Coordinates of C-alpha atoms in Angstrom, one line a residue:
M795 CA -11.8 -22.2 17.4
C796 CA -9.6 -25.2 16.8
L797 CA -11.1 -28.7 16.9
L798 CA -8.8 -29.9 19.7
C799 CA -9.6 -27.0 21.9
P800 CA -12.6 -27.3 24.3
T801 CA -15.9 -26.4 22.5
P802 CA -17.3 -23.3 24.2
S803 CA -20.9 -23.3 25.4
V804 CA -23.3 -21.5 23.2
A805 CA -24.6 -18.3 24.6
A806 CA -28.3 -17.4 24.2
P807 CA -28.8 -14.6 21.7
S808 CA -30.7 -11.4 22.4
S809 CA -33.4 -12.2 19.9
P810 CA -34.7 -15.8 19.3
W811 CA -34.0 -17.6 16.0
S812 CA -36.2 -20.4 14.7
A813 CA -34.7 -23.8 14.1
R814 CA -33.4 -24.4 10.6
R815 CA -32.1 -27.2 8.4
A816 CA -28.4 -27.3 8.1
F817 CA -27.1 -25.9 4.8
L818 CA -25.1 -28.2 2.7
L819 CA -22.6 -26.8 0.2
A820 CA -21.6 -28.9 -2.7
A821 CA -17.9 -28.6 -3.6
G822 CA -18.1 -26.3 -6.7
A823 CA -17.7 -27.8 -10.1
G824 CA -16.0 -26.0 -12.9
A825 CA -13.1 -24.6 -10.9
A826 CA -10.0 -23.6 -12.7
A827 CA -7.4 -26.3 -13.1
P828 CA -5.1 -26.2 -10.1
V829 CA -1.6 -24.7 -10.6
L830 CA 1.4 -24.8 -8.3
A831 CA 0.9 -23.3 -4.9
Q832 CA 2.3 -19.7 -4.6
V833 CA 2.9 -20.1 -0.8
D834 CA 5.4 -22.5 0.7
V835 CA 4.2 -24.6 3.5
G836 CA 6.0 -27.8 2.8
T837 CA 4.5 -31.3 2.8
A838 CA 1.9 -32.4 5.4
S839 CA 3.2 -34.4 8.3
S840 CA 3.1 -38.2 7.7
V841 CA 2.4 -38.9 11.4
R842 CA -1.3 -38.0 10.7
K843 CA -1.6 -41.3 8.9
L844 CA -1.7 -43.1 12.2
I845 CA -5.3 -41.9 12.6
P846 CA -7.8 -43.0 9.9
A847 CA -9.1 -39.8 8.2
E848 CA -12.6 -41.2 7.8
T849 CA -12.8 -42.1 11.4
L850 CA -11.9 -38.6 12.5
E851 CA -14.2 -37.0 10.0
N852 CA -17.1 -39.1 11.1
S853 CA -16.4 -38.1 14.7
A854 CA -16.2 -34.5 13.8
A855 CA -19.5 -34.7 12.0
Q856 CA -21.1 -36.2 15.1
Q857 CA -19.7 -33.5 17.3
Y858 CA -20.8 -30.8 14.9
R859 CA -24.4 -32.1 14.8
Q860 CA -24.5 -32.2 18.6
M861 CA -23.3 -28.6 18.7
L862 CA -26.0 -27.5 16.3
E863 CA -28.6 -29.3 18.3
Q864 CA -27.5 -27.4 21.4
A865 CA -27.6 -24.1 19.5
R866 CA -31.0 -25.0 18.1
A867 CA -32.3 -25.8 21.6
K868 CA -31.2 -22.4 22.8
R869 CA -32.7 -20.8 19.7
A870 CA -29.3 -19.6 18.7
L871 CA -28.9 -21.2 15.3
A872 CA -29.4 -18.8 12.5
P873 CA -32.3 -19.5 10.1
E874 CA -31.5 -20.1 6.5
G875 CA -32.6 -16.7 5.4
H876 CA -30.5 -14.8 7.9
P877 CA -28.5 -12.1 6.0
Q878 CA -25.2 -12.9 7.8
L879 CA -25.6 -16.6 7.1
Q880 CA -26.3 -16.0 3.4
R881 CA -23.2 -13.9 3.3
L882 CA -21.1 -16.7 4.8
H883 CA -22.6 -19.2 2.3
A884 CA -21.7 -16.9 -0.6
I885 CA -18.1 -16.7 0.6
A886 CA -17.8 -20.4 1.2
K887 CA -19.1 -21.2 -2.3
R888 CA -16.3 -19.1 -3.8
L889 CA -13.6 -20.8 -1.6
I890 CA -14.6 -24.4 -1.9
P891 CA -13.7 -25.0 -5.5
Y892 CA -10.0 -24.3 -4.7
T893 CA -9.7 -26.7 -1.7
A894 CA -9.2 -30.1 -3.5
P895 CA -5.6 -29.4 -4.7
W896 CA -4.7 -29.1 -1.0
N897 CA -6.4 -32.3 0.0
D898 CA -8.0 -34.8 -2.4
R899 CA -10.5 -35.9 0.3
A900 CA -12.1 -32.5 0.1
K901 CA -13.8 -33.5 -3.1
Q902 CA -16.0 -35.9 -1.0
W903 CA -16.6 -33.6 2.0
R904 CA -20.1 -32.5 2.7
W905 CA -19.2 -28.9 3.4
E906 CA -21.5 -27.1 5.9
V907 CA -21.6 -23.5 7.1
N908 CA -23.7 -22.5 10.1
L909 CA -24.0 -19.3 12.1
I910 CA -24.5 -19.3 15.9
G911 CA -25.8 -16.3 17.8
S912 CA -23.2 -15.5 20.5
Q913 CA -21.0 -12.6 21.5
Q914 CA -18.0 -14.9 21.4
I915 CA -15.3 -13.9 18.9
N916 CA -15.0 -17.3 17.3
A917 CA -15.1 -19.4 14.1
F918 CA -13.8 -22.9 13.2
C919 CA -13.8 -25.6 10.6
M920 CA -13.8 -29.3 11.8
P921 CA -12.3 -32.1 9.8
G922 CA -14.6 -33.0 6.8
G923 CA -15.5 -29.3 6.2
K924 CA -17.9 -28.5 9.1
I925 CA -17.7 -24.8 9.5
A926 CA -19.3 -22.5 12.1
F927 CA -19.1 -18.8 12.7
Y928 CA -20.3 -16.9 15.8
T929 CA -22.0 -13.6 15.3
G930 CA -19.6 -12.0 17.7
I931 CA -16.6 -12.3 15.3
L932 CA -18.6 -10.7 12.5
D933 CA -20.2 -7.9 14.6
Q934 CA -17.5 -6.9 17.1
L935 CA -14.7 -6.9 14.5
K936 CA -16.9 -5.4 11.8
L937 CA -15.4 -7.7 9.2
T938 CA -15.5 -7.0 5.5
D939 CA -16.2 -9.9 3.1
D940 CA -12.5 -10.0 2.3
E941 CA -11.6 -10.3 6.0
T942 CA -14.3 -12.9 6.6
A943 CA -12.9 -14.9 3.7
M944 CA -9.4 -14.8 5.3
I945 CA -10.8 -16.3 8.5
M946 CA -12.9 -18.9 6.6
G947 CA -9.9 -19.8 4.4
H948 CA -7.6 -20.1 7.5
E949 CA -10.1 -22.4 9.2
M950 CA -10.6 -24.5 6.1
A951 CA -6.8 -24.8 5.8
H952 CA -6.6 -26.4 9.3
A953 CA -9.0 -29.1 8.0
L954 CA -7.3 -29.4 4.6
R955 CA -3.8 -29.8 6.2
E956 CA -5.3 -32.2 8.7
H957 CA -3.8 -30.5 11.7
A958 CA -6.3 -32.1 14.1
R959 CA -5.5 -35.5 12.7
E960 CA -1.8 -34.9 13.2
R961 CA -2.3 -33.6 16.7
I962 CA -4.4 -36.6 17.8
A963 CA -1.8 -39.0 16.2
K964 CA 1.0 -37.3 18.2
T965 CA -1.1 -37.4 21.4
Q966 CA -1.8 -41.0 21.0
G967 CA 1.8 -41.8 20.3
T968 CA 2.9 -39.9 23.4
N969 CA 0.3 -41.6 25.6
L970 CA 1.4 -45.0 24.3
A971 CA 5.1 -44.3 24.9
L972 CA 4.4 -43.0 28.4
R973 CA 2.2 -46.0 29.3
L974 CA 4.8 -48.4 28.0
G975 CA 7.5 -46.5 29.9
S976 CA 5.5 -46.5 33.1
Q977 CA 5.0 -50.3 32.9
L978 CA 8.7 -51.0 32.3
L979 CA 9.7 -48.7 35.2
G980 CA 7.0 -49.9 37.5
L981 CA 5.5 -46.5 38.0
G982 CA 1.9 -47.7 38.0
D983 CA -0.7 -45.0 38.4
L984 CA 1.8 -42.3 38.4
G985 CA 2.9 -43.2 34.9
Q986 CA -0.7 -43.4 33.8
A987 CA -1.3 -39.9 35.1
A988 CA 1.7 -38.6 33.3
A989 CA 0.5 -40.2 30.1
G990 CA -2.9 -38.5 30.4
L991 CA -1.3 -35.1 31.2
G992 CA 1.1 -35.3 28.3
G993 CA -1.8 -36.0 25.9
Q994 CA -3.8 -33.1 27.3
L995 CA -1.0 -30.7 26.9
L996 CA -0.4 -31.7 23.3
T997 CA -4.0 -31.1 22.4
L998 CA -4.6 -27.8 24.0
Q999 CA -4.1 -25.9 20.8
F1000 CA -2.5 -26.1 17.4
S1001 CA 1.2 -25.4 17.1
R1002 CA 2.7 -22.2 15.9
S1003 CA 3.7 -24.0 12.6
D1004 CA 0.1 -25.2 12.2
E1005 CA -1.1 -21.6 12.5
S1006 CA 1.4 -20.4 10.0
E1007 CA 0.4 -23.0 7.5
A1008 CA -3.2 -22.2 7.9
D1009 CA -2.5 -18.5 7.5
L1010 CA -0.7 -19.1 4.2
V1011 CA -3.0 -21.7 2.7
G1012 CA -6.0 -19.7 3.7
L1013 CA -4.4 -16.6 2.1
E1014 CA -3.9 -18.5 -1.2
L1015 CA -7.4 -20.0 -1.2
A1016 CA -9.0 -16.5 -0.7
A1017 CA -6.8 -14.9 -3.3
R1018 CA -7.8 -17.6 -5.9
A1019 CA -11.4 -17.0 -5.0
G1020 CA -11.1 -13.3 -5.7
F1021 CA -10.7 -11.9 -2.2
D1022 CA -8.1 -9.1 -1.6
P1023 CA -5.1 -10.7 0.1
A1024 CA -4.3 -7.4 1.8
A1025 CA -7.3 -8.1 4.0
S1026 CA -5.3 -10.8 5.8
V1027 CA -3.1 -8.0 7.3
S1028 CA -6.0 -5.7 8.2
L1029 CA -7.8 -8.7 9.8
W1030 CA -5.0 -9.6 12.1
K1031 CA -4.5 -6.0 13.0
K1032 CA -8.2 -6.0 14.1
M1033 CA -7.6 -9.2 16.0
G1034 CA -4.7 -7.5 17.8
N1035 CA -6.8 -4.5 18.7
A1036 CA -9.6 -6.8 20.0
T1037 CA -7.2 -8.5 22.4
G1038 CA -7.6 -5.7 24.9
S1039 CA -11.4 -5.4 24.3
K1040 CA -13.8 -6.2 27.1
Q1041 CA -16.6 -7.2 24.7
G1042 CA -17.6 -10.8 24.4
G1043 CA -15.4 -13.9 24.7
L1044 CA -12.0 -14.1 23.0
A1045 CA -12.0 -17.8 22.3
F1046 CA -10.7 -17.4 18.8
L1047 CA -7.9 -15.1 20.0
S1048 CA -6.9 -17.5 22.8
T1049 CA -6.0 -20.2 20.1
H1050 CA -5.0 -17.8 17.3
P1051 CA -3.0 -15.1 19.0
S1052 CA -2.2 -12.0 16.9
G1053 CA 1.2 -10.4 16.9
P1054 CA 3.8 -8.5 14.8
A1055 CA 5.5 -11.7 13.6
R1056 CA 2.2 -13.1 12.3
I1057 CA 1.4 -9.9 10.5
R1058 CA 5.0 -9.6 9.0
E1059 CA 4.8 -13.1 7.6
L1060 CA 1.4 -12.4 5.9
E1061 CA 2.7 -9.1 4.6
S1062 CA 5.7 -10.9 3.0
N1063 CA 3.4 -13.4 1.3
V1064 CA 0.7 -11.1 0.1
P1065 CA 2.7 -10.2 -3.1
K1066 CA 3.1 -13.9 -3.9
V1067 CA -0.7 -14.3 -4.3
R1068 CA -1.6 -10.9 -5.6
G1069 CA -1.4 -12.2 -9.2
L1070 CA -3.9 -14.9 -8.4
Y1071 CA -6.3 -12.3 -6.9
E1072 CA -5.9 -10.0 -9.9
A1073 CA -6.5 -12.9 -12.3
A1074 CA -9.6 -14.0 -10.4
R1075 CA -11.0 -10.4 -10.4
K1076 CA -10.5 -10.2 -14.2
G1077 CA -12.1 -13.6 -14.6

């Protein structure tokens, strides 16, 4: 799930889980010195600077805590010893050391990973490194560790590339322009309504270019951490097959649609990062 998309309600799990303390992951020390990126995603949009990063990260942390409290109240928050949660922690610990070259703020982020019991096919990473997976995406797609790393890397990339910050900045800019225009033209309430609608449409989901960036940055993060880049292709093939499934909610697929073009782009970039993967495996 993307930050700017409506947060879905947490479904009650089939078996209760006890409340647990949130797991904090320290950004790994001793990571290999960063080298030039092997994938080409260009520079991050400068429009994001209209929104203070710290303000957005604090807001995301607050929303994340509220979500965890809701899950805890429904006994849907995985306990610390849950095998699937431990698996997610292990994957995150391998990915985190390679995030800082993509965003220097990541060095100070208090990375968190939590697992929520729900049949929804969903996962996300909020600004500031707040990650959540739903059991549905692990169970229904029967993800391998490599495929899970591709999802986690993709969601981390949204946060690292500050796509949410950019989207909000663009929305606020559009709202301001529409409001100023409505005042100049004397449109009154009609202009205000148009401003609100414009902002809503801009924040429904990330753009196609945002998704492409997240795919490629996540692919490189995972390869550097020793996860097979070919899993990015098998993952999105599974996603495509799940589109027609009747099982659970498809919240993730509604904001991250699969398709031949997406798979072709990943296939063309897998060779670019294979050397990173092979070096990581040897190391």
